[in-house]
């Protein structure tokens, strides 16, 4: 029989005595429960002879464990037997190791099983809590497998096991009280390792997987808010709906994504050479309920990290664990309304789902009305065709919002404009944004007989973006029209991007040239082409958006071909070393229709406006990581890598060869892992950029500055001390400084510079806490009542601003609570519970909002207000 | 940074063009707003300033006593240029300049001068007032007076360091031809008024009617006759010379402690 399942973790079997009893204690005593079963015949047993109909739990989702890196050299292939407690929703509660085999395997098995999905056991057709014994078998990773998402087919648990690897798990494990009335069932399930899981994970101390329970700790307003649970991250949407979130991470003001490579289900989100900022990444389409897990790599060390992975990269895995239909309606403050619908076909795996959401709101304060809708559909094939298995993911979204823009703090203090208000001029009240995006990708993976595997993906999409925003009031003059000025600095930006891309990789079989060495080579490519059209104009909102100046009018064609190699080696049983390299060839062809611009005052020109050019360059660098397992519970991790950020193509000159920001990144840390109950990571990091960019409000774009350096540390803790309790917290500190003076300009021929000068907009300290409790509260009318309560807290220390100013600190507490009773859900969410009046983003620059008063040329603090306390009530129905 | 303004003690007889001297009796100049820039070129190249004072004040340029007028606001640094207005601010949002309070104090003027021109043996009292407004078709939105690139101006601005703007009117009249104030005309057209020295001549078909202004302590102004002061017009040579001297001539000094 062909061993299909010879990956890192392969065979697993649900086996053994299944008993429909309350978890934890036999006398849990839930009123009205058919159980708990105590093993003692009850008084009515003789009067009720018919045995209850028992259906065991079914596996819905069983992503396999990763074969522990530290054990790769050992040649072991043990089976870990676990006793798993499931509630009547099939949610995994307490997990105990029944047969110890060593902590590394046990931890890997525990971590995997906690992520599994089960359909609950049924007694007389009603879901009941249960305990099941699970045998998780490990095989050495000789034959890799497949890509996202979890491709394990949802096998009916009562089907006969037809897997070569189940033998070790076949024996039922006893020792737990077993309901004598419960027929013992043997059943098993097949699970295949994902191709992704075959790569060595956790290469760096700054690589974090944020699991579903932490992501669900408290309700998130939007999918992008999930990022707040990653160490060092802070995201906010200060500009308003329809504009991408601003991301801050580990000393980077990543703007709208310029420093963080983002993928959703494998689809790349960042847009190169976007008019509103390099690497623009709008996660507005992301529906938080369908995010299954978040893989965060901070720093650069993995060869698969490409363009925009400067501060790091984030991957969102999508999946819906709970099958069936779900409708959820929310309504609350500021007439905010949200409708969510998800559909996950019964019997399908979590990777297959459809989801739709619509959000509308009057918005807090003034001029923040918004409407947005998005849909995400993913179909994960459960069959192989000629060795290939495919997954298809697509999403589409539209959004439009009025924007309040910025207000000056001095105007707020003087009472001229409200903190949550908007300036009373059309050039301010007509600020708005709209966007639309569609992407689709097909992901396939194939296993080869020799143990190698390959995957291939193609993707494409279109993105539309338009804003009219005014940051500076009334400072601009027309370059095109003589003596035209002061009509309001309402900047219109338009950007349209079409993208096609492919990626593929091949992972060789494991080679063992020596007893103490095993190695695997991965080769891959990631390529994309983008067609970009962009304009920037000044428009006058008082007269039907008359255009009174042109600033940008360009077409850009960009190609990025990245290739990488990655050699993973296990040296003995406790040392893992990965070395690799990546190179990207980037080509840009720019048709800058306003290049060589002719000033209106010049009449002696002998040429036409326009500047067409092309540039090609190569960005290459090494990547390496080292993991040393000092003990079963402590691993030292170190990594180094060199990455890049592509340029805004319009800044390139003809023939420019290497116009890329070079980033060098190193991490050193230690991870303590006490099974699944406690994981602690402490790491230090260093990042250096050859040059950086900062936001330039006058043009609403990014402007180049000198080289920068970040030095910092992060501590991250995740604990699950009780089956119903999860808590996660992180503290990130960074010293982010400018290494050289900013470039001299006519305005500032000798820019002020002090050694150690802090970078603007970067908070030195970021704190995040997530805590949640979830469990059964009792029974009402024979249906279990479940409750969930959670909270998330973010803190940002004061952020330095340009010209020596500092932004106020931010402290935000969100909380949510919900009840589930049968098909009915009720929820209450409170965002910014303490009603902190805060600036979601703060800037310091020159503006003139006097509209006829004496204009000031001194930089002033401008804020984009954050939302005050927002209360939402939710009613849901699922079936 | 505390900001003060002051005038200067000037001589009784300031040199003017030709063999003429001027004695100033009143010299009020509206000053402000004031901006210091990091770059060598003020104006359009100073969209972000180091420090500024956005108010205005009437400076008695004949009084050397510093008068505190407020604070310069901004950030520390090295200023290499400066620019200022004289009571009227050119705006981008409108072609009409913004009149500041100090200009209103002077009835809409940026400058009011009164004095006596000594022309030979004549003492001719005069008055000149004007407003300094950036022409709408020239650099709108920037202050009307800027430091010269070759001035070598450089000043370190630090928090708390006081600055006094000292205005010296001594050189304002060097190119002004006050001799033109003394007219010696005879009647040629009935119905006009001409001056023969300080004698008013009202012309008619017959003999002109004459009046000795000097004997009454007055001066004679063509078309007006005897008056207490000759009003110098903006478009006149004297007016233009004074305007040029103030806008493009010697700048005020910026003094520390």
PDB file of N, CA, C and O in Angstrom, chain A residues 474-477 483 485-486 746-750 803 846 851-859, chain B residues 38-40 45-52 54 73 75 80 83 91-93 98 100 140-141:
ATOM      1  N   UNK A 474      -5.207  75.098   3.145  1.00  0.00           N
ATOM      2  CA  UNK A 474      -5.203  76.041   2.010  1.00  0.00           C
ATOM      3  C   UNK A 474      -3.776  76.514   1.741  1.00  0.00           C
ATOM      4  O   UNK A 474      -3.468  77.688   1.902  1.00  0.00           O
ATOM      5  N   UNK A 475      -2.915  75.631   1.380  1.00  0.00           N
ATOM      6  CA  UNK A 475      -1.518  76.010   1.165  1.00  0.00           C
ATOM      7  C   UNK A 475      -1.057  75.859  -0.271  1.00  0.00           C
ATOM      8  O   UNK A 475       0.012  76.333  -0.633  1.00  0.00           O
ATOM      9  N   UNK A 476      -1.815  75.183  -1.083  1.00  0.00           N
ATOM     10  CA  UNK A 476      -1.300  74.796  -2.389  1.00  0.00           C
ATOM     11  C   UNK A 476      -1.567  75.834  -3.464  1.00  0.00           C
ATOM     12  O   UNK A 476      -2.544  76.587  -3.405  1.00  0.00           O
ATOM     13  N   UNK A 477      -0.665  75.830  -4.443  1.00  0.00           N
ATOM     14  CA  UNK A 477      -0.803  76.673  -5.620  1.00  0.00           C
ATOM     15  C   UNK A 477      -0.753  75.788  -6.859  1.00  0.00           C
ATOM     16  O   UNK A 477      -0.110  74.738  -6.852  1.00  0.00           O
ATOM     17  N   UNK A 483      -1.568  81.915 -11.555  1.00  0.00           N
ATOM     18  CA  UNK A 483      -2.224  82.723 -10.525  1.00  0.00           C
ATOM     19  C   UNK A 483      -3.440  82.035  -9.907  1.00  0.00           C
ATOM     20  O   UNK A 483      -4.376  82.695  -9.473  1.00  0.00           O
ATOM     21  N   UNK A 485      -4.558  79.675  -6.884  1.00  0.00           N
ATOM     22  CA  UNK A 485      -4.054  79.169  -5.612  1.00  0.00           C
ATOM     23  C   UNK A 485      -5.159  79.252  -4.581  1.00  0.00           C
ATOM     24  O   UNK A 485      -6.189  79.901  -4.789  1.00  0.00           O
ATOM     25  N   UNK A 486      -4.916  78.538  -3.487  1.00  0.00           N
ATOM     26  CA  UNK A 486      -5.791  78.695  -2.330  1.00  0.00           C
ATOM     27  C   UNK A 486      -7.200  78.197  -2.509  1.00  0.00           C
ATOM     28  O   UNK A 486      -8.109  78.643  -1.809  1.00  0.00           O
ATOM     29  N   UNK A 746      16.338  72.765   0.055  1.00  0.00           N
ATOM     30  CA  UNK A 746      16.438  74.218  -0.007  1.00  0.00           C
ATOM     31  C   UNK A 746      15.890  74.820   1.278  1.00  0.00           C
ATOM     32  O   UNK A 746      16.420  75.780   1.824  1.00  0.00           O
ATOM     33  N   UNK A 747      14.832  74.208   1.773  1.00  0.00           N
ATOM     34  CA  UNK A 747      14.227  74.733   2.993  1.00  0.00           C
ATOM     35  C   UNK A 747      15.103  74.512   4.205  1.00  0.00           C
ATOM     36  O   UNK A 747      15.100  75.303   5.134  1.00  0.00           O
ATOM     37  N   UNK A 748      15.811  73.369   4.210  1.00  0.00           N
ATOM     38  CA  UNK A 748      16.644  73.048   5.351  1.00  0.00           C
ATOM     39  C   UNK A 748      17.982  72.514   4.846  1.00  0.00           C
ATOM     40  O   UNK A 748      18.162  71.312   4.637  1.00  0.00           O
ATOM     41  N   UNK A 749      18.918  73.447   4.589  1.00  0.00           N
ATOM     42  CA  UNK A 749      20.196  73.012   4.023  1.00  0.00           C
ATOM     43  C   UNK A 749      21.042  72.211   5.005  1.00  0.00           C
ATOM     44  O   UNK A 749      21.951  71.498   4.597  1.00  0.00           O
ATOM     45  N   UNK A 750      20.760  72.348   6.253  1.00  0.00           N
ATOM     46  CA  UNK A 750      21.544  71.629   7.253  1.00  0.00           C
ATOM     47  C   UNK A 750      20.583  71.056   8.293  1.00  0.00           C
ATOM     48  O   UNK A 750      20.441  71.585   9.386  1.00  0.00           O
ATOM     49  N   UNK A 803       9.878  67.468  14.414  1.00  0.00           N
ATOM     50  CA  UNK A 803      10.088  68.781  15.030  1.00  0.00           C
ATOM     51  C   UNK A 803       9.977  68.721  16.552  1.00  0.00           C
ATOM     52  O   UNK A 803       9.502  69.658  17.190  1.00  0.00           O
ATOM     53  N   UNK A 846       3.066  71.584   8.859  1.00  0.00           N
ATOM     54  CA  UNK A 846       2.481  72.905   8.622  1.00  0.00           C
ATOM     55  C   UNK A 846       1.165  72.769   7.868  1.00  0.00           C
ATOM     56  O   UNK A 846       1.058  72.017   6.894  1.00  0.00           O
ATOM     57  N   UNK A 851      -8.265  79.772   6.525  1.00  0.00           N
ATOM     58  CA  UNK A 851      -9.110  80.193   5.397  1.00  0.00           C
ATOM     59  C   UNK A 851      -9.336  81.697   5.411  1.00  0.00           C
ATOM     60  O   UNK A 851     -10.459  82.177   5.379  1.00  0.00           O
ATOM     61  N   UNK A 852      -8.238  82.409   5.482  1.00  0.00           N
ATOM     62  CA  UNK A 852      -8.343  83.858   5.455  1.00  0.00           C
ATOM     63  C   UNK A 852      -7.675  84.531   6.623  1.00  0.00           C
ATOM     64  O   UNK A 852      -7.522  85.748   6.621  1.00  0.00           O
ATOM     65  N   UNK A 853      -7.252  83.770   7.620  1.00  0.00           N
ATOM     66  CA  UNK A 853      -6.515  84.337   8.738  1.00  0.00           C
ATOM     67  C   UNK A 853      -5.031  84.334   8.423  1.00  0.00           C
ATOM     68  O   UNK A 853      -4.609  83.973   7.328  1.00  0.00           O
ATOM     69  N   UNK A 854      -4.254  84.766   9.391  1.00  0.00           N
ATOM     70  CA  UNK A 854      -2.808  84.762   9.189  1.00  0.00           C
ATOM     71  C   UNK A 854      -2.330  83.319   9.222  1.00  0.00           C
ATOM     72  O   UNK A 854      -2.471  82.630  10.227  1.00  0.00           O
ATOM     73  N   UNK A 855      -1.797  82.836   8.120  1.00  0.00           N
ATOM     74  CA  UNK A 855      -1.345  81.441   8.120  1.00  0.00           C
ATOM     75  C   UNK A 855      -0.055  81.287   8.911  1.00  0.00           C
ATOM     76  O   UNK A 855       0.776  82.191   8.949  1.00  0.00           O
ATOM     77  N   UNK A 856       0.092  80.138   9.526  1.00  0.00           N
ATOM     78  CA  UNK A 856       1.304  79.856  10.279  1.00  0.00           C
ATOM     79  C   UNK A 856       2.178  78.889   9.488  1.00  0.00           C
ATOM     80  O   UNK A 856       1.686  78.006   8.798  1.00  0.00           O
ATOM     81  N   UNK A 857       3.468  79.102   9.600  1.00  0.00           N
ATOM     82  CA  UNK A 857       4.413  78.197   8.964  1.00  0.00           C
ATOM     83  C   UNK A 857       5.106  77.291   9.972  1.00  0.00           C
ATOM     84  O   UNK A 857       6.092  76.633   9.651  1.00  0.00           O
ATOM     85  N   UNK A 858       4.614  77.281  11.170  1.00  0.00           N
ATOM     86  CA  UNK A 858       5.209  76.437  12.205  1.00  0.00           C
ATOM     87  C   UNK A 858       4.461  75.101  12.247  1.00  0.00           C
ATOM     88  O   UNK A 858       3.229  75.076  12.235  1.00  0.00           O
ATOM     89  N   UNK A 859       5.192  73.982  12.283  1.00  0.00           N
ATOM     90  CA  UNK A 859       4.511  72.688  12.357  1.00  0.00           C
ATOM     91  C   UNK A 859       3.583  72.626  13.574  1.00  0.00           C
ATOM     92  O   UNK A 859       3.932  73.098  14.659  1.00  0.00           O
TER      93      UNK A 859
ATOM     94  N   UNK B  38      14.993  78.222   8.181  1.00  0.00           N
ATOM     95  CA  UNK B  38      16.258  77.490   8.260  1.00  0.00           C
ATOM     96  C   UNK B  38      17.065  77.641   6.979  1.00  0.00           C
ATOM     97  O   UNK B  38      18.295  77.629   6.998  1.00  0.00           O
ATOM     98  N   UNK B  39      16.380  77.750   5.867  1.00  0.00           N
ATOM     99  CA  UNK B  39      17.076  77.825   4.591  1.00  0.00           C
ATOM    100  C   UNK B  39      17.602  79.211   4.302  1.00  0.00           C
ATOM    101  O   UNK B  39      17.268  80.180   4.990  1.00  0.00           O
ATOM    102  N   UNK B  40      18.449  79.289   3.246  1.00  0.00           N
ATOM    103  CA  UNK B  40      19.016  80.573   2.873  1.00  0.00           C
ATOM    104  C   UNK B  40      18.002  81.461   2.156  1.00  0.00           C
ATOM    105  O   UNK B  40      18.186  82.649   2.051  1.00  0.00           O
ATOM    106  N   UNK B  45      10.350  79.202  -0.467  1.00  0.00           N
ATOM    107  CA  UNK B  45      11.178  78.105   0.030  1.00  0.00           C
ATOM    108  C   UNK B  45      11.195  78.029   1.553  1.00  0.00           C
ATOM    109  O   UNK B  45      12.102  77.456   2.140  1.00  0.00           O
ATOM    110  N   UNK B  46      10.246  78.632   2.157  1.00  0.00           N
ATOM    111  CA  UNK B  46      10.151  78.562   3.616  1.00  0.00           C
ATOM    112  C   UNK B  46       8.719  78.211   3.994  1.00  0.00           C
ATOM    113  O   UNK B  46       8.062  78.927   4.734  1.00  0.00           O
ATOM    114  N   UNK B  47       8.256  77.107   3.452  1.00  0.00           N
ATOM    115  CA  UNK B  47       6.887  76.703   3.791  1.00  0.00           C
ATOM    116  C   UNK B  47       6.822  76.162   5.219  1.00  0.00           C
ATOM    117  O   UNK B  47       5.771  76.179   5.843  1.00  0.00           O
ATOM    118  N   UNK B  48       7.944  75.668   5.727  1.00  0.00           N
ATOM    119  CA  UNK B  48       8.026  75.271   7.130  1.00  0.00           C
ATOM    120  C   UNK B  48       9.087  76.130   7.802  1.00  0.00           C
ATOM    121  O   UNK B  48      10.247  76.101   7.399  1.00  0.00           O
ATOM    122  N   UNK B  49       8.662  76.882   8.771  1.00  0.00           N
ATOM    123  CA  UNK B  49       9.568  77.848   9.394  1.00  0.00           C
ATOM    124  C   UNK B  49      10.147  77.305  10.695  1.00  0.00           C
ATOM    125  O   UNK B  49       9.664  76.312  11.246  1.00  0.00           O
ATOM    126  N   UNK B  50      11.175  78.016  11.163  1.00  0.00           N
ATOM    127  CA  UNK B  50      11.724  77.665  12.476  1.00  0.00           C
ATOM    128  C   UNK B  50      10.881  78.300  13.588  1.00  0.00           C
ATOM    129  O   UNK B  50      10.368  77.596  14.457  1.00  0.00           O
ATOM    130  N   UNK B  51      10.810  79.614  13.541  1.00  0.00           N
ATOM    131  CA  UNK B  51       9.989  80.316  14.535  1.00  0.00           C
ATOM    132  C   UNK B  51       9.231  81.439  13.834  1.00  0.00           C
ATOM    133  O   UNK B  51       9.649  81.894  12.759  1.00  0.00           O
ATOM    134  N   UNK B  52       8.159  81.845  14.433  1.00  0.00           N
ATOM    135  CA  UNK B  52       7.381  82.925  13.824  1.00  0.00           C
ATOM    136  C   UNK B  52       6.612  83.686  14.899  1.00  0.00           C
ATOM    137  O   UNK B  52       6.389  83.205  16.014  1.00  0.00           O
ATOM    138  N   UNK B  54       3.041  85.816  14.571  1.00  0.00           N
ATOM    139  CA  UNK B  54       1.998  86.060  13.571  1.00  0.00           C
ATOM    140  C   UNK B  54       1.172  87.306  13.859  1.00  0.00           C
ATOM    141  O   UNK B  54       0.176  87.542  13.210  1.00  0.00           O
ATOM    142  N   UNK B  73       7.250  81.774  18.321  1.00  0.00           N
ATOM    143  CA  UNK B  73       6.888  80.378  18.566  1.00  0.00           C
ATOM    144  C   UNK B  73       7.542  79.494  17.505  1.00  0.00           C
ATOM    145  O   UNK B  73       7.571  79.861  16.331  1.00  0.00           O
ATOM    146  N   UNK B  75      10.585  76.088  16.840  1.00  0.00           N
ATOM    147  CA  UNK B  75      11.562  75.133  17.349  1.00  0.00           C
ATOM    148  C   UNK B  75      12.948  75.753  17.275  1.00  0.00           C
ATOM    149  O   UNK B  75      13.210  76.653  16.469  1.00  0.00           O
ATOM    150  N   UNK B  80      18.686  81.036   8.893  1.00  0.00           N
ATOM    151  CA  UNK B  80      19.574  81.592   7.863  1.00  0.00           C
ATOM    152  C   UNK B  80      18.858  82.635   7.000  1.00  0.00           C
ATOM    153  O   UNK B  80      19.454  83.202   6.098  1.00  0.00           O
ATOM    154  N   UNK B  83      11.734  86.666   7.022  1.00  0.00           N
ATOM    155  CA  UNK B  83      10.813  87.434   6.185  1.00  0.00           C
ATOM    156  C   UNK B  83       9.745  88.026   7.102  1.00  0.00           C
ATOM    157  O   UNK B  83       9.480  87.495   8.182  1.00  0.00           O
ATOM    158  N   UNK B  91      -2.516  86.513   0.979  1.00  0.00           N
ATOM    159  CA  UNK B  91      -3.122  85.186   1.179  1.00  0.00           C
ATOM    160  C   UNK B  91      -3.291  84.478  -0.153  1.00  0.00           C
ATOM    161  O   UNK B  91      -3.455  85.108  -1.204  1.00  0.00           O
ATOM    162  N   UNK B  92      -3.277  83.161  -0.060  1.00  0.00           N
ATOM    163  CA  UNK B  92      -3.547  82.367  -1.256  1.00  0.00           C
ATOM    164  C   UNK B  92      -5.037  82.289  -1.545  1.00  0.00           C
ATOM    165  O   UNK B  92      -5.448  82.144  -2.694  1.00  0.00           O
ATOM    166  N   UNK B  93      -5.810  82.355  -0.493  1.00  0.00           N
ATOM    167  CA  UNK B  93      -7.228  82.078  -0.661  1.00  0.00           C
ATOM    168  C   UNK B  93      -8.005  83.258  -1.254  1.00  0.00           C
ATOM    169  O   UNK B  93      -9.148  83.104  -1.645  1.00  0.00           O
ATOM    170  N   UNK B  98      -4.816  90.612   3.748  1.00  0.00           N
ATOM    171  CA  UNK B  98      -5.439  90.672   5.069  1.00  0.00           C
ATOM    172  C   UNK B  98      -4.840  91.834   5.844  1.00  0.00           C
ATOM    173  O   UNK B  98      -3.626  91.906   6.052  1.00  0.00           O
ATOM    174  N   UNK B 100      -4.047  93.696   9.133  1.00  0.00           N
ATOM    175  CA  UNK B 100      -3.925  93.311  10.542  1.00  0.00           C
ATOM    176  C   UNK B 100      -4.276  94.498  11.447  1.00  0.00           C
ATOM    177  O   UNK B 100      -4.395  95.646  10.998  1.00  0.00           O
ATOM    178  N   UNK B 140       2.093  85.512  -4.460  1.00  0.00           N
ATOM    179  CA  UNK B 140       1.012  85.505  -3.464  1.00  0.00           C
ATOM    180  C   UNK B 140       1.342  84.530  -2.336  1.00  0.00           C
ATOM    181  O   UNK B 140       1.946  83.489  -2.544  1.00  0.00           O
ATOM    182  N   UNK B 141       0.914  84.927  -1.180  1.00  0.00           N
ATOM    183  CA  UNK B 141       1.037  84.005  -0.058  1.00  0.00           C
ATOM    184  C   UNK B 141       2.360  84.039   0.664  1.00  0.00           C
ATOM    185  O   UNK B 141       2.581  83.260   1.583  1.00  0.00           O
TER     186      UNK B 141
END
